[in-house]
Coordinates of C-alpha atoms (C1' of nucleotides) in Angstrom, one line a residue:
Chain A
X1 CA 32.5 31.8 -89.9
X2 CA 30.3 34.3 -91.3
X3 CA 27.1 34.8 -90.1
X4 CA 26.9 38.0 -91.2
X5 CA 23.5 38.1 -91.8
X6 CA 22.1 41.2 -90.1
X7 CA 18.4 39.9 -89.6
X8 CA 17.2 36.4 -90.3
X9 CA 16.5 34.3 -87.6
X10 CA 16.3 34.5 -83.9
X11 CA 18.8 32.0 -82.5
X12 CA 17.2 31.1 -79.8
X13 CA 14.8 29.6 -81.7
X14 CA 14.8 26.5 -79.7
X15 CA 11.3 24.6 -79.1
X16 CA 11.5 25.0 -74.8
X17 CA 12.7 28.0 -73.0
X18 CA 15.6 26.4 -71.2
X19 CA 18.2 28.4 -70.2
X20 CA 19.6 25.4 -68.7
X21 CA 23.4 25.6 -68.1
X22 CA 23.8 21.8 -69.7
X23 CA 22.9 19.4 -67.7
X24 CA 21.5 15.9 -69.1
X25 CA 19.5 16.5 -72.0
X26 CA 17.0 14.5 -73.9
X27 CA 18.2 13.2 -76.7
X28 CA 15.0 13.8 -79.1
X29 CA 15.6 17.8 -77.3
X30 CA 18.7 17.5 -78.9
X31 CA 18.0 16.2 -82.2
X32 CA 15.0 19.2 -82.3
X33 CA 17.9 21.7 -81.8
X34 CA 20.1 20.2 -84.5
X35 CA 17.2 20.6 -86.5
X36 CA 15.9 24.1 -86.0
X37 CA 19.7 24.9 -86.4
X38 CA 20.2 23.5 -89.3
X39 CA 17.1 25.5 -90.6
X40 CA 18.2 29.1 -89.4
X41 CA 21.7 28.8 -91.1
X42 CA 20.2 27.2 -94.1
X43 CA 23.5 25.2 -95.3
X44 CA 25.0 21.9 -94.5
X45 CA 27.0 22.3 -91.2
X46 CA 30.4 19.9 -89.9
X47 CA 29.2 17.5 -87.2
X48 CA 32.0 19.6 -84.4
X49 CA 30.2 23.1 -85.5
X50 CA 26.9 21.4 -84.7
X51 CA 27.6 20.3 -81.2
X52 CA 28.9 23.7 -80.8
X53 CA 25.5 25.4 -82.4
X54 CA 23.3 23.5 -80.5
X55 CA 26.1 23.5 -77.5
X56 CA 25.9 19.8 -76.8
X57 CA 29.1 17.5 -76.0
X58 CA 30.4 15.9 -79.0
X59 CA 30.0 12.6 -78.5
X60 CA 26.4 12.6 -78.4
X61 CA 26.1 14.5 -81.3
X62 CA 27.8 11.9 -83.4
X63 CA 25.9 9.3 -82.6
X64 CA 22.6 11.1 -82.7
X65 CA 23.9 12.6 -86.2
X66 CA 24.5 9.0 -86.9
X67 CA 20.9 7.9 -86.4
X68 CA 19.2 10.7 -88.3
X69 CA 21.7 10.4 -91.4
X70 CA 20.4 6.3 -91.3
X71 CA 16.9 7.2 -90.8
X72 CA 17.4 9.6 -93.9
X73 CA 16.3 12.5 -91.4
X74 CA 19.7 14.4 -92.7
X75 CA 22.6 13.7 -95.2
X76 CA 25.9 14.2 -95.5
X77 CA 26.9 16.8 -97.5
X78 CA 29.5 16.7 -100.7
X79 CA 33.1 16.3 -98.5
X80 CA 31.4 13.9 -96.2
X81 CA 31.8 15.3 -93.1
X82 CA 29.2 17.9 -92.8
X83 CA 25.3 17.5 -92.8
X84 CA 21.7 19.2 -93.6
X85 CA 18.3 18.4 -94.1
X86 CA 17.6 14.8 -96.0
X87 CA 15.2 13.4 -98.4
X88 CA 13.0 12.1 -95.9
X89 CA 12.4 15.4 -94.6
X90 CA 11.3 16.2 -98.1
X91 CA 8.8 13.3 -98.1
X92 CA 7.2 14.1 -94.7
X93 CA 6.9 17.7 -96.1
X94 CA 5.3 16.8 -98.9
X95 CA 2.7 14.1 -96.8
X96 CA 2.3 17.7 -94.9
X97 CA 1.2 19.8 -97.8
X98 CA -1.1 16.7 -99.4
X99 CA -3.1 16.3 -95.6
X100 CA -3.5 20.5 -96.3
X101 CA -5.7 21.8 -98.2
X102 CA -5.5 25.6 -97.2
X103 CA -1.3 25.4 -97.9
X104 CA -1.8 23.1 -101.3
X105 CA -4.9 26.0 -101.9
X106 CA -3.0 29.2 -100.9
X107 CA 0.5 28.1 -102.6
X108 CA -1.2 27.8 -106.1
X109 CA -3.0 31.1 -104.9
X110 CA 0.0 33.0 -104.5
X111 CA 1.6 31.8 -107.5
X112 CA -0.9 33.2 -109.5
X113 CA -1.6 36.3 -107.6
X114 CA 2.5 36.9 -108.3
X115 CA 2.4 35.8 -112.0
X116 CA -0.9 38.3 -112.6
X117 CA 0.3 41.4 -110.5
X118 CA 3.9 41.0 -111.4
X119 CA 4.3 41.8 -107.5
X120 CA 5.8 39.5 -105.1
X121 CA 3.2 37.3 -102.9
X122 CA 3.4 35.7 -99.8
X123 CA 1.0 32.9 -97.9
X124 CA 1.8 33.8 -94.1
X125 CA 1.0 31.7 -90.9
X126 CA 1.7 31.6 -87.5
X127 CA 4.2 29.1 -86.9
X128 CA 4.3 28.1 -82.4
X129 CA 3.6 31.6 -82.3
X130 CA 5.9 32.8 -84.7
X131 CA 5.2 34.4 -88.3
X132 CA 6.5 32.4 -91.3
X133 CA 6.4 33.1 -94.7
X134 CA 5.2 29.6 -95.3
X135 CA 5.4 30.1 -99.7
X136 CA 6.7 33.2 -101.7
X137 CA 6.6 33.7 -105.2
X138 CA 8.8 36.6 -106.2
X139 CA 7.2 38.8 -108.6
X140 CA 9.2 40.0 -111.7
X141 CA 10.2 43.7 -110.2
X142 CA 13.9 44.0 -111.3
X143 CA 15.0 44.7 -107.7
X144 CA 14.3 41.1 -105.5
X145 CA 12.4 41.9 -102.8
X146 CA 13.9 39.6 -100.0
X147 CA 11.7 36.9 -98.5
X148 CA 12.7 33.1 -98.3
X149 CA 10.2 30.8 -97.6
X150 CA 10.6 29.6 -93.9
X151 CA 12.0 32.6 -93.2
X152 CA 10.5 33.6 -89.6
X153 CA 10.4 37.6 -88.9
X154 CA 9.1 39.5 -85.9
X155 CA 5.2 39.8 -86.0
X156 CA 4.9 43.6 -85.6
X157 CA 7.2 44.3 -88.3
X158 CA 4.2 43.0 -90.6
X159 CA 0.7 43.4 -92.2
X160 CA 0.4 40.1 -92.1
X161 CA 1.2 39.8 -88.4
X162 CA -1.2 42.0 -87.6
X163 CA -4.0 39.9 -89.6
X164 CA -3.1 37.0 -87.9
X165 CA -3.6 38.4 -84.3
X166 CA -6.6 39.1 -84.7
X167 CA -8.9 37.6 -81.9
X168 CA -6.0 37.1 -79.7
X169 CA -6.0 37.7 -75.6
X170 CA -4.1 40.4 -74.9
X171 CA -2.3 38.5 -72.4
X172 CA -1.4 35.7 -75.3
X173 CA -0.6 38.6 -77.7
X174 CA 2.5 39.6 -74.8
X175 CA 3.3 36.6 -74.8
X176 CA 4.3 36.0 -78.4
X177 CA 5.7 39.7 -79.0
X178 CA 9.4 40.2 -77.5
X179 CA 11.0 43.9 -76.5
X180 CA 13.1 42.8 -79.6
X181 CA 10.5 42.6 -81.9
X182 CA 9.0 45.7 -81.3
X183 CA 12.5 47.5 -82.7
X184 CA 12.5 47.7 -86.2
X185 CA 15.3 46.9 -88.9
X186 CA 16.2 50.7 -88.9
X187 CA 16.0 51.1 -85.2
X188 CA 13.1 52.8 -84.4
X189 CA 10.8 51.2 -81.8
X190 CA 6.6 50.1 -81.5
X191 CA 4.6 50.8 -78.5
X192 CA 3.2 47.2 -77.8
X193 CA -0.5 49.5 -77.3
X194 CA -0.2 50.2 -80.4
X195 CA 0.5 47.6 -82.2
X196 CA -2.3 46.3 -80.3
X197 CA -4.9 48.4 -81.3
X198 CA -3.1 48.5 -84.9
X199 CA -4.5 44.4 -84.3
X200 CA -8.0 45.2 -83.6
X201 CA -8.4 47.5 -86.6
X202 CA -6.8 45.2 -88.9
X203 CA -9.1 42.1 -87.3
X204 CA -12.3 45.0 -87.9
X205 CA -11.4 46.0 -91.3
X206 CA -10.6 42.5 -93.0
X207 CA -7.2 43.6 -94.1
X208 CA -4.2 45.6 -93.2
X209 CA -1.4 47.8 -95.1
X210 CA 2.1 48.6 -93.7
X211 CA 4.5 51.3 -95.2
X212 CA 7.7 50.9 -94.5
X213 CA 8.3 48.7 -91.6
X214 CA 10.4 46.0 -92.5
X215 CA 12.7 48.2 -94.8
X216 CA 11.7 52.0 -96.3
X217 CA 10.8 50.8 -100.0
X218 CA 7.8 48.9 -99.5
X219 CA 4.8 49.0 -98.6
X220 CA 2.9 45.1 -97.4
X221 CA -0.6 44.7 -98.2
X222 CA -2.5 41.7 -96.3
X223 CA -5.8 40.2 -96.5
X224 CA -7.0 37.3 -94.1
X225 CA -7.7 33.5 -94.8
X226 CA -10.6 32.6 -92.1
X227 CA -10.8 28.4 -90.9
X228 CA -13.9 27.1 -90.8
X229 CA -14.2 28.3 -87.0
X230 CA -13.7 31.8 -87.8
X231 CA -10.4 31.7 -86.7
X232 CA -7.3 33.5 -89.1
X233 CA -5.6 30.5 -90.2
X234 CA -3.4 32.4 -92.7
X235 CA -2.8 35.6 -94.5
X236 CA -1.7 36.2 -98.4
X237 CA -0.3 39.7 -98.9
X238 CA 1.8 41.2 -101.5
X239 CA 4.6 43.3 -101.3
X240 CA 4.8 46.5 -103.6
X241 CA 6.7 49.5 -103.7
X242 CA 5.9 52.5 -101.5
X243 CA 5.5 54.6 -103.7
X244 CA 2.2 52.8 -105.7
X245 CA -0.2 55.0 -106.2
X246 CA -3.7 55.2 -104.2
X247 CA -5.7 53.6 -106.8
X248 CA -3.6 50.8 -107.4
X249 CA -3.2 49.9 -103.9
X250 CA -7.0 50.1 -103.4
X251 CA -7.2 47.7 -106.6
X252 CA -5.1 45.3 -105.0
X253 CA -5.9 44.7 -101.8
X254 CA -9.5 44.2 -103.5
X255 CA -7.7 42.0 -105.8
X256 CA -6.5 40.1 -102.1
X257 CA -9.1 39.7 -100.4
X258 CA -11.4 38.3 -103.0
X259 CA -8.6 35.6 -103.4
X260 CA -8.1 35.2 -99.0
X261 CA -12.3 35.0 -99.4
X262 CA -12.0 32.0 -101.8
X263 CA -9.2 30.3 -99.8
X264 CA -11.3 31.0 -96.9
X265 CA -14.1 28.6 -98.5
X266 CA -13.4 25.2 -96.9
X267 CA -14.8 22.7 -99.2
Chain B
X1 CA -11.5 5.8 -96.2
X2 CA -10.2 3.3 -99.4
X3 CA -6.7 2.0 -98.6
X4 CA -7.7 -0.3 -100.7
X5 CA -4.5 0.2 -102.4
X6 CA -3.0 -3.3 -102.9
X7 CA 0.7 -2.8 -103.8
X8 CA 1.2 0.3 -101.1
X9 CA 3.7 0.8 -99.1
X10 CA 5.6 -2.2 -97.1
X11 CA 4.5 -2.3 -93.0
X12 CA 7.6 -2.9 -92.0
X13 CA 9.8 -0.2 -93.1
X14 CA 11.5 1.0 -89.9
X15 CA 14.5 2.1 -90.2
X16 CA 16.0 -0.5 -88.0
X17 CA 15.9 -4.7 -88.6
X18 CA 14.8 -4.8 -85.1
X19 CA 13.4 -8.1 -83.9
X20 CA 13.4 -7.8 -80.4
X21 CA 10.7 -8.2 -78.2
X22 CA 10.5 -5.2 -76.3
X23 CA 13.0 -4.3 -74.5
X24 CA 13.7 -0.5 -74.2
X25 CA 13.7 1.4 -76.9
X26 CA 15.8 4.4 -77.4
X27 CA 13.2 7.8 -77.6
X28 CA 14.4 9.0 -80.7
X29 CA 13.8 5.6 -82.5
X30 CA 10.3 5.6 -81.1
X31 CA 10.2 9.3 -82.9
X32 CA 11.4 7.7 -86.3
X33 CA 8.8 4.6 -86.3
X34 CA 6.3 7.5 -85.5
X35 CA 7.0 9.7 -88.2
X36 CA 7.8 6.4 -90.9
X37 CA 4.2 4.8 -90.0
X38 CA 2.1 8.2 -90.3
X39 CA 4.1 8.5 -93.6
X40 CA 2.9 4.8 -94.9
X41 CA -1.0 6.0 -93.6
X42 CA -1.0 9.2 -95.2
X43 CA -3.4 10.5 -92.4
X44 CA -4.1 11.7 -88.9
X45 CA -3.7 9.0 -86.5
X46 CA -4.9 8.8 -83.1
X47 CA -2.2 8.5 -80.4
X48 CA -3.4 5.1 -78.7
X49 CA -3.5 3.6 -82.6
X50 CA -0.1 5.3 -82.8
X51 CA 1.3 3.2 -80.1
X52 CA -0.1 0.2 -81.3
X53 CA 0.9 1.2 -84.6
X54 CA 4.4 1.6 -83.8
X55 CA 4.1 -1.3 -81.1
X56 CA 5.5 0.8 -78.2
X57 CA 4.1 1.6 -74.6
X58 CA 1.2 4.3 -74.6
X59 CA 3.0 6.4 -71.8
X60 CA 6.1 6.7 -74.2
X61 CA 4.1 7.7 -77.3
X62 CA 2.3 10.3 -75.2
X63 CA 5.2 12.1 -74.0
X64 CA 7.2 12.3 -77.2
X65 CA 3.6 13.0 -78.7
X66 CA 3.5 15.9 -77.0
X67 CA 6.7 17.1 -77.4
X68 CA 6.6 16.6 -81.2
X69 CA 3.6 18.6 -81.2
X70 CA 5.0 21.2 -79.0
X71 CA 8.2 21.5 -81.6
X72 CA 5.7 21.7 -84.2
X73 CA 6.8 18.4 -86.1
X74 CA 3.5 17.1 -85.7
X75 CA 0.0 19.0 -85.4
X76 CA -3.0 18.0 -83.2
X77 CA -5.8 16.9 -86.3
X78 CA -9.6 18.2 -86.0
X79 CA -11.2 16.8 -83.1
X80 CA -8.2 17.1 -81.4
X81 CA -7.0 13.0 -80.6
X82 CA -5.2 13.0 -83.8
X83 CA -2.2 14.0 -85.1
X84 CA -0.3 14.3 -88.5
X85 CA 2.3 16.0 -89.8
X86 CA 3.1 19.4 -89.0
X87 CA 4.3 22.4 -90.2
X88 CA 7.7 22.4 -89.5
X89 CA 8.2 19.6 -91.1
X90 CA 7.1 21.5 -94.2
X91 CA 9.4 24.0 -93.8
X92 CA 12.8 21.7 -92.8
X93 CA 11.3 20.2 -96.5
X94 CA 11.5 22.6 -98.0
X95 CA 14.9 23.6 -97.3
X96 CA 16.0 20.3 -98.4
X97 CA 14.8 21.2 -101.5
X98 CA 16.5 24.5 -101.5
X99 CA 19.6 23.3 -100.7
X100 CA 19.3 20.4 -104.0
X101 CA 19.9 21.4 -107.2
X102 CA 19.0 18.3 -108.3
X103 CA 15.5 18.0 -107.0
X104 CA 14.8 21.5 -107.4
X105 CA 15.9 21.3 -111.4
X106 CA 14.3 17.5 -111.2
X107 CA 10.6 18.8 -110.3
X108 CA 10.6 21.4 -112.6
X109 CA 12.0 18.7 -115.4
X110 CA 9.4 16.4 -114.7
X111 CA 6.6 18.9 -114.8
X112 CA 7.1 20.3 -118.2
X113 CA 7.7 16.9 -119.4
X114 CA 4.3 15.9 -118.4
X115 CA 2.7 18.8 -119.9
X116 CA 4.7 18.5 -123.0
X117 CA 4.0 15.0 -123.5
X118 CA 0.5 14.3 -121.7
X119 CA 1.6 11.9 -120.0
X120 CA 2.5 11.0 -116.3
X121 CA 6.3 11.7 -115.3
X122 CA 7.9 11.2 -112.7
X123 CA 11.6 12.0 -110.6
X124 CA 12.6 9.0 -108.7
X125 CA 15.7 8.5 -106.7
X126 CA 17.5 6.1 -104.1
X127 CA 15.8 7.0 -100.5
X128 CA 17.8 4.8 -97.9
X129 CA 17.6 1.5 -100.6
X130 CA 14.3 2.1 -101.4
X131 CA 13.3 3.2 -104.8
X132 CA 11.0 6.1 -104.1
X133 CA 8.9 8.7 -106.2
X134 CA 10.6 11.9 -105.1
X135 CA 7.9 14.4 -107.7
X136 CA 5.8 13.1 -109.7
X137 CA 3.6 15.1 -112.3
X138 CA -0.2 13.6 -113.5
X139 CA -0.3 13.6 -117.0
X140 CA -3.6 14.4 -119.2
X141 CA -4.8 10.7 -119.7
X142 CA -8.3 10.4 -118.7
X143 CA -7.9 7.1 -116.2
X144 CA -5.3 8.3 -113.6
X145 CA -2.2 6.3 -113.9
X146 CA -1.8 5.9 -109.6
X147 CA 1.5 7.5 -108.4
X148 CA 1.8 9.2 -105.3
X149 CA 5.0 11.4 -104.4
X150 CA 6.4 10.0 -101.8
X151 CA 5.3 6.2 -102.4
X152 CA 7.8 3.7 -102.2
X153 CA 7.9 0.4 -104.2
X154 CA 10.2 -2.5 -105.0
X155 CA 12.6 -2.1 -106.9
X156 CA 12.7 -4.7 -109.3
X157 CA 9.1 -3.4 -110.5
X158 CA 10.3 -0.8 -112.1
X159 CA 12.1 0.5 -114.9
X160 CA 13.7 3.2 -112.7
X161 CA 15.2 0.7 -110.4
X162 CA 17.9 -0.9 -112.8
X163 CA 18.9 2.1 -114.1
X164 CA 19.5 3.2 -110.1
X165 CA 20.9 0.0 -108.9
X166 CA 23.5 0.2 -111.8
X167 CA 27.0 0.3 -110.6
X168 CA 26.2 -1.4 -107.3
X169 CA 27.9 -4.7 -105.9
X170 CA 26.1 -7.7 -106.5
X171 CA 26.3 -8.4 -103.1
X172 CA 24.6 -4.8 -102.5
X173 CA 22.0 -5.3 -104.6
X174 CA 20.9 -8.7 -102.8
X175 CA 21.0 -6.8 -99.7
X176 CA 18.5 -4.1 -100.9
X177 CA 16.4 -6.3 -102.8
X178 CA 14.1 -8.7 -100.4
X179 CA 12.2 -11.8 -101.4
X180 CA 9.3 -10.3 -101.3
X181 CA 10.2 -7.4 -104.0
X182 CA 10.6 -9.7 -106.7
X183 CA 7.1 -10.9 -106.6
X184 CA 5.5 -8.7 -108.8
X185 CA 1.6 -7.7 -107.9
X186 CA 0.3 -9.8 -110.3
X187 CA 2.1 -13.2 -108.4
X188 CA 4.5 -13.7 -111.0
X189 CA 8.1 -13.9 -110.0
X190 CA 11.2 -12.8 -110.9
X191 CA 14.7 -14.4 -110.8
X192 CA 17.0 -12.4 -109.2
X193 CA 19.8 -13.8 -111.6
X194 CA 17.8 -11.8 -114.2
X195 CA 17.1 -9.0 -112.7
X196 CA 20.5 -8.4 -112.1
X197 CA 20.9 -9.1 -115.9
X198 CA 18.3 -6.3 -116.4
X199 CA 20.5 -3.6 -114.2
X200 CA 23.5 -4.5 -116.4
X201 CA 22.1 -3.9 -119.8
X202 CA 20.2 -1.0 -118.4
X203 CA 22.9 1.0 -117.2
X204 CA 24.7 0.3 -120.2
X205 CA 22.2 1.1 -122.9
X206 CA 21.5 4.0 -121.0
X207 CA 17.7 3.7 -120.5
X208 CA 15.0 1.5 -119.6
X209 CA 11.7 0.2 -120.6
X210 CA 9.6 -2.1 -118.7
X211 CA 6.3 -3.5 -120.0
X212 CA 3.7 -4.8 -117.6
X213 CA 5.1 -5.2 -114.5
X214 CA 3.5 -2.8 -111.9
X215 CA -0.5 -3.8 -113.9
X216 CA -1.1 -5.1 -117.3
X217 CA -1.5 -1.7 -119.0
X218 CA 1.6 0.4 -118.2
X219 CA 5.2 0.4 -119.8
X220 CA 7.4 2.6 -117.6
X221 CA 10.1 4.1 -119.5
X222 CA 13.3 5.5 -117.7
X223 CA 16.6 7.6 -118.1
X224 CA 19.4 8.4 -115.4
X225 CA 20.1 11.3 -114.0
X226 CA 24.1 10.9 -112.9
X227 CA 25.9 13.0 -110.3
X228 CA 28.9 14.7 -111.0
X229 CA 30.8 11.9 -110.0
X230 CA 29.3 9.9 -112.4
X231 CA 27.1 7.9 -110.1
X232 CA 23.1 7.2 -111.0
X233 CA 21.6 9.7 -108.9
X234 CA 18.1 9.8 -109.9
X235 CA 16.0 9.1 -112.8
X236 CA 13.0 10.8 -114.8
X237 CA 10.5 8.5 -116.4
X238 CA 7.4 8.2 -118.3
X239 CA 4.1 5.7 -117.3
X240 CA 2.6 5.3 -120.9
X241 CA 0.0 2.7 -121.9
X242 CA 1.6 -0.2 -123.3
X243 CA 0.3 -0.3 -126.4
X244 CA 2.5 2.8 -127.4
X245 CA 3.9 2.5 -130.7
X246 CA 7.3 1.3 -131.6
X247 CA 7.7 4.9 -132.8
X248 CA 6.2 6.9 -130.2
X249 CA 7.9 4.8 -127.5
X250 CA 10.9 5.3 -129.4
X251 CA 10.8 9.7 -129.6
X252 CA 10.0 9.5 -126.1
X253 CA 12.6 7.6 -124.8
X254 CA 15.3 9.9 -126.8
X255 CA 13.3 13.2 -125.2
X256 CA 13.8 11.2 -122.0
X257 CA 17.4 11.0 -122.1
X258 CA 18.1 14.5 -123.4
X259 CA 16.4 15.7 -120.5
X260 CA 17.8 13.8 -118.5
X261 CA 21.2 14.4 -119.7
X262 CA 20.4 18.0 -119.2
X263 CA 19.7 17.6 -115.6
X264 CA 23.1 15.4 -114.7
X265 CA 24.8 19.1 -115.9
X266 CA 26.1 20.6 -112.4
X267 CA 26.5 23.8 -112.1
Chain C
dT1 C1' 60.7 20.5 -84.3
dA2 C1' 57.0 21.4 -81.0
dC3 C1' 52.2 23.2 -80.2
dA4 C1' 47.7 24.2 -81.1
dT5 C1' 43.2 22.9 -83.2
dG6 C1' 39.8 19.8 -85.2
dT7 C1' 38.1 15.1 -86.1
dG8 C1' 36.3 10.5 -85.4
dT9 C1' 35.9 6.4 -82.3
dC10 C1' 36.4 4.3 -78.2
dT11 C1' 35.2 3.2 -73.0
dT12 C1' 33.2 4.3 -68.5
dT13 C1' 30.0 6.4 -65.5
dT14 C1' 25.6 8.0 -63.7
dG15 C1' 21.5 10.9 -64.1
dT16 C1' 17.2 10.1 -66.1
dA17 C1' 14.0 8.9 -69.6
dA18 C1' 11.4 4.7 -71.1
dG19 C1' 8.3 1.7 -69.5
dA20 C1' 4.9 -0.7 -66.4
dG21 C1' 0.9 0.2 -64.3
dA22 C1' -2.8 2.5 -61.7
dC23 C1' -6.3 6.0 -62.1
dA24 C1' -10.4 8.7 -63.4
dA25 C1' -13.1 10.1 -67.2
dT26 C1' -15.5 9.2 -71.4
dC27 C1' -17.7 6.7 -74.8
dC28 C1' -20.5 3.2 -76.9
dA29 C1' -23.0 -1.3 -77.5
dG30 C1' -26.1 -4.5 -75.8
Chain D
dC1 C1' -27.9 0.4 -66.7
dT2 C1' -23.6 -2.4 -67.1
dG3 C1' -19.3 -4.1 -68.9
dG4 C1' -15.6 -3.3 -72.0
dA5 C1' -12.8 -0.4 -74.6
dT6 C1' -10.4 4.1 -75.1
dT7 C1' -8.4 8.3 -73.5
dG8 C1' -5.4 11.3 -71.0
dT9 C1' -2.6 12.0 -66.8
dC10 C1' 0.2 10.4 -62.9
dT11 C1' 3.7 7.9 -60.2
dC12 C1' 7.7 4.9 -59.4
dT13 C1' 11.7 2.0 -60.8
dT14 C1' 15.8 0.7 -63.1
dA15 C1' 17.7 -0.2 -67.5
dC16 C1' 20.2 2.4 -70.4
dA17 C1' 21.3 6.5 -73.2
dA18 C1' 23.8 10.9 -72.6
dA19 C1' 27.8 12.7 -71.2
dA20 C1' 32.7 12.9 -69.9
dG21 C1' 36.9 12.0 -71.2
dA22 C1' 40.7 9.4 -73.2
dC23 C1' 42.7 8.2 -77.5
dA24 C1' 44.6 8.1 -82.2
dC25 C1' 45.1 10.7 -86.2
dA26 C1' 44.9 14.3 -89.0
dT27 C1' 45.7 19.1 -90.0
dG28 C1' 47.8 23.9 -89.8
dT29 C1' 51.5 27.3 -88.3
dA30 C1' 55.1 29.4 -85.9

DNA sequence: TACATGTGTCTTTTGTAAGAGACAATCCAG
DNA sequence: CTGGATTGTCTCTTACAAAAGACACATGTA
């Protein structure tokens, strides 16, 4: 099968660090695994390529398949013997977004931040220490600038990862950053120093720009959404072309951070 | 907080008929009765109401608690003894709505219908024989017509459910519908014999109004949505005051079924 | 035809996760 | 202050779920 797809998702995205041969595993472990799968390939998968994926015998993969497809938690798919992601997952999701006022807030924020710049916007959050575009609105540029919500990248690689840092332990900062993620998508590689002090001076200015990290025709602009503790709960940022001018750039991150200011206001 | 919502969702809607006792219950069945009762409270819940809530041993609900949380399917609440949904659960969400035509067409249906008409619209579908309000979209009307996405009702109070039930068993039907559902909030009761009737003449004209039945001052009107096989896989409707004209009641239906007709085209 | 590969459902075995319970630490009402 | 209720963490036991594996039935393909 082809999973071609040259950056996406880390697949070892698993919720524990095992690198457990296979012994006995909980069985909510494995449903977790099935799940996060499911969500890095993005398509309904047959029940035998899922025991593989998550590399789980078989047998308990059908009968745990069995008891999320009942529960709703997943559904087969067209032929009937592949599955993905069911309606109840939809529900919960939505029970998610209606206890959340900064994602309900900062979704209709980024909408309209798309729909007035023409640029495409992005509401970012660290995911269990993981950036996630957590809602996009594309923009109407004739070229698509790729970015599916969900879709978890390597903090350094954005403005936005930089935001969110902010305020971190260096120690915790290590922690969450790989060797990998400091390569970029052309190869060329961070120092994890500077990335941290690129962190500190993001955190000091109240917004960050990047030129060119994640591919060489952008250019990310981010601004920072604060909790009520001070902390960065979220970023919005937009992504333009690298080429926009000085002005316009200045004009929109202004634009950005008035908007991250107002989401910051917790009622 | 007001839960003084009296219809609201059923207590008992595990996904299993389980009467037992207590004896031991599989972990990833504990995790579904979890994630179904924070659904029917729509709020952070501590973890010793949780296990009471769910009727299982503190210990257990601790442990898979924590590993929820640690996967990211739930979040700790505020003070910190809470939890609701979480994140992740967003995101598996909304990959189920990426990956359904249907719902993703359906939303978007339902929202210009209410802005076109004024009125409250709303997608409903099937969810594990349950009629449930996948999107629904508020309407102009000064008193708020209650609808909540996600909510789940009995199906004989609605207009939606004989169009959905149409093409079922008998025998099916009686399964999904309980004793209970045909009691209507008001105390009046319905014969199953005629609702039965109802889901015939529905499916066959094609559409469905009900006058009445969820509170005095509501008719419901409904259209299918049908899969490519054929099959009744959703419907959109309109919650209109029941004093609607003959005329009015009449336009709207016929809008209703061209849009819905619309949305059974798949790609 | 034989031979490999995938699928879905059994049964049997055994490692371990669910559960009971004890504990200290809060919290709050009277 | 005192007594009861709640919270979070631990330990130990055994009932039972996860895993192994055998089976029957499709496929494909050489």
């Amino acid at each position: 099968m082809q999973d071609g797809n040259a950056l996406a998702v880390r697949p070892d995205a698993g919720p524990d660090e095992d690198r457990n041969s296979g012994s006995r595993e909980k069985g909510l472990n494995r449903v977790l695994h099935i799940l996060e799968f499911l969500h890095a390939n993005q398509r309904a998968i047959g029940i035998g390529d899922l025991a593989k994926g998550v590399n789980a015998p078989r047998s308990t993969i059908y009968t745990l398949v069995r008891s999320l497809v009942d529960a709703g938690l997943l559904e087969m798919a067209g032929d009937g013997n592949r599955v993905y992601f069911g309606k109840k997952l939809y529900l919960y999701g939505m029970d998610y977004v209606r206890g959340n006022d900064l994602l309900r807030r900062g979704r209709q924020e980024v909408d309209n931040l798309s729909r007035e710049t023409g640029e495409t916007s992005e509401l970012c959050m660290l995911q269990s220490g993981r950036y996630t575009i957590v809602h996009s609105s594309p923009g109407t540029r004739p070229f698509r600038i790729s970015s599916a919500t969900g879709l978890q990248i390597p903090l350094p690689w954005t403005a936005s990862g930089r935001l969110l840092l902010a305020g971190f332990e260096r120690a915790v900062i290590e922690d969450m950053v790989s060797e990998d993620d400091l390569v970029l998508p052309d190869g060329r590689r961070l120092l994890l120093d500077d990335f941290i002090a690129d962190i500190a001076t993001a955190g000091a200015a109240g917004y960050c720009v990047t030129s060119g990290l994640v591919d060489a025709y952008t250019k990310c602009l981010a601004a920072p959404v604060f909790s009520a503790a001070g902390n960065v709960e979220a970023t919005i940022c937009l992504v333009v072309p690298i080429d926009t001018s000085e002005e316009k750039t200045r004009d929109l991150i202004a634009l950005l951070r008035e908007r991250a200011a107002r989401l910051s206001i917790t009622g």
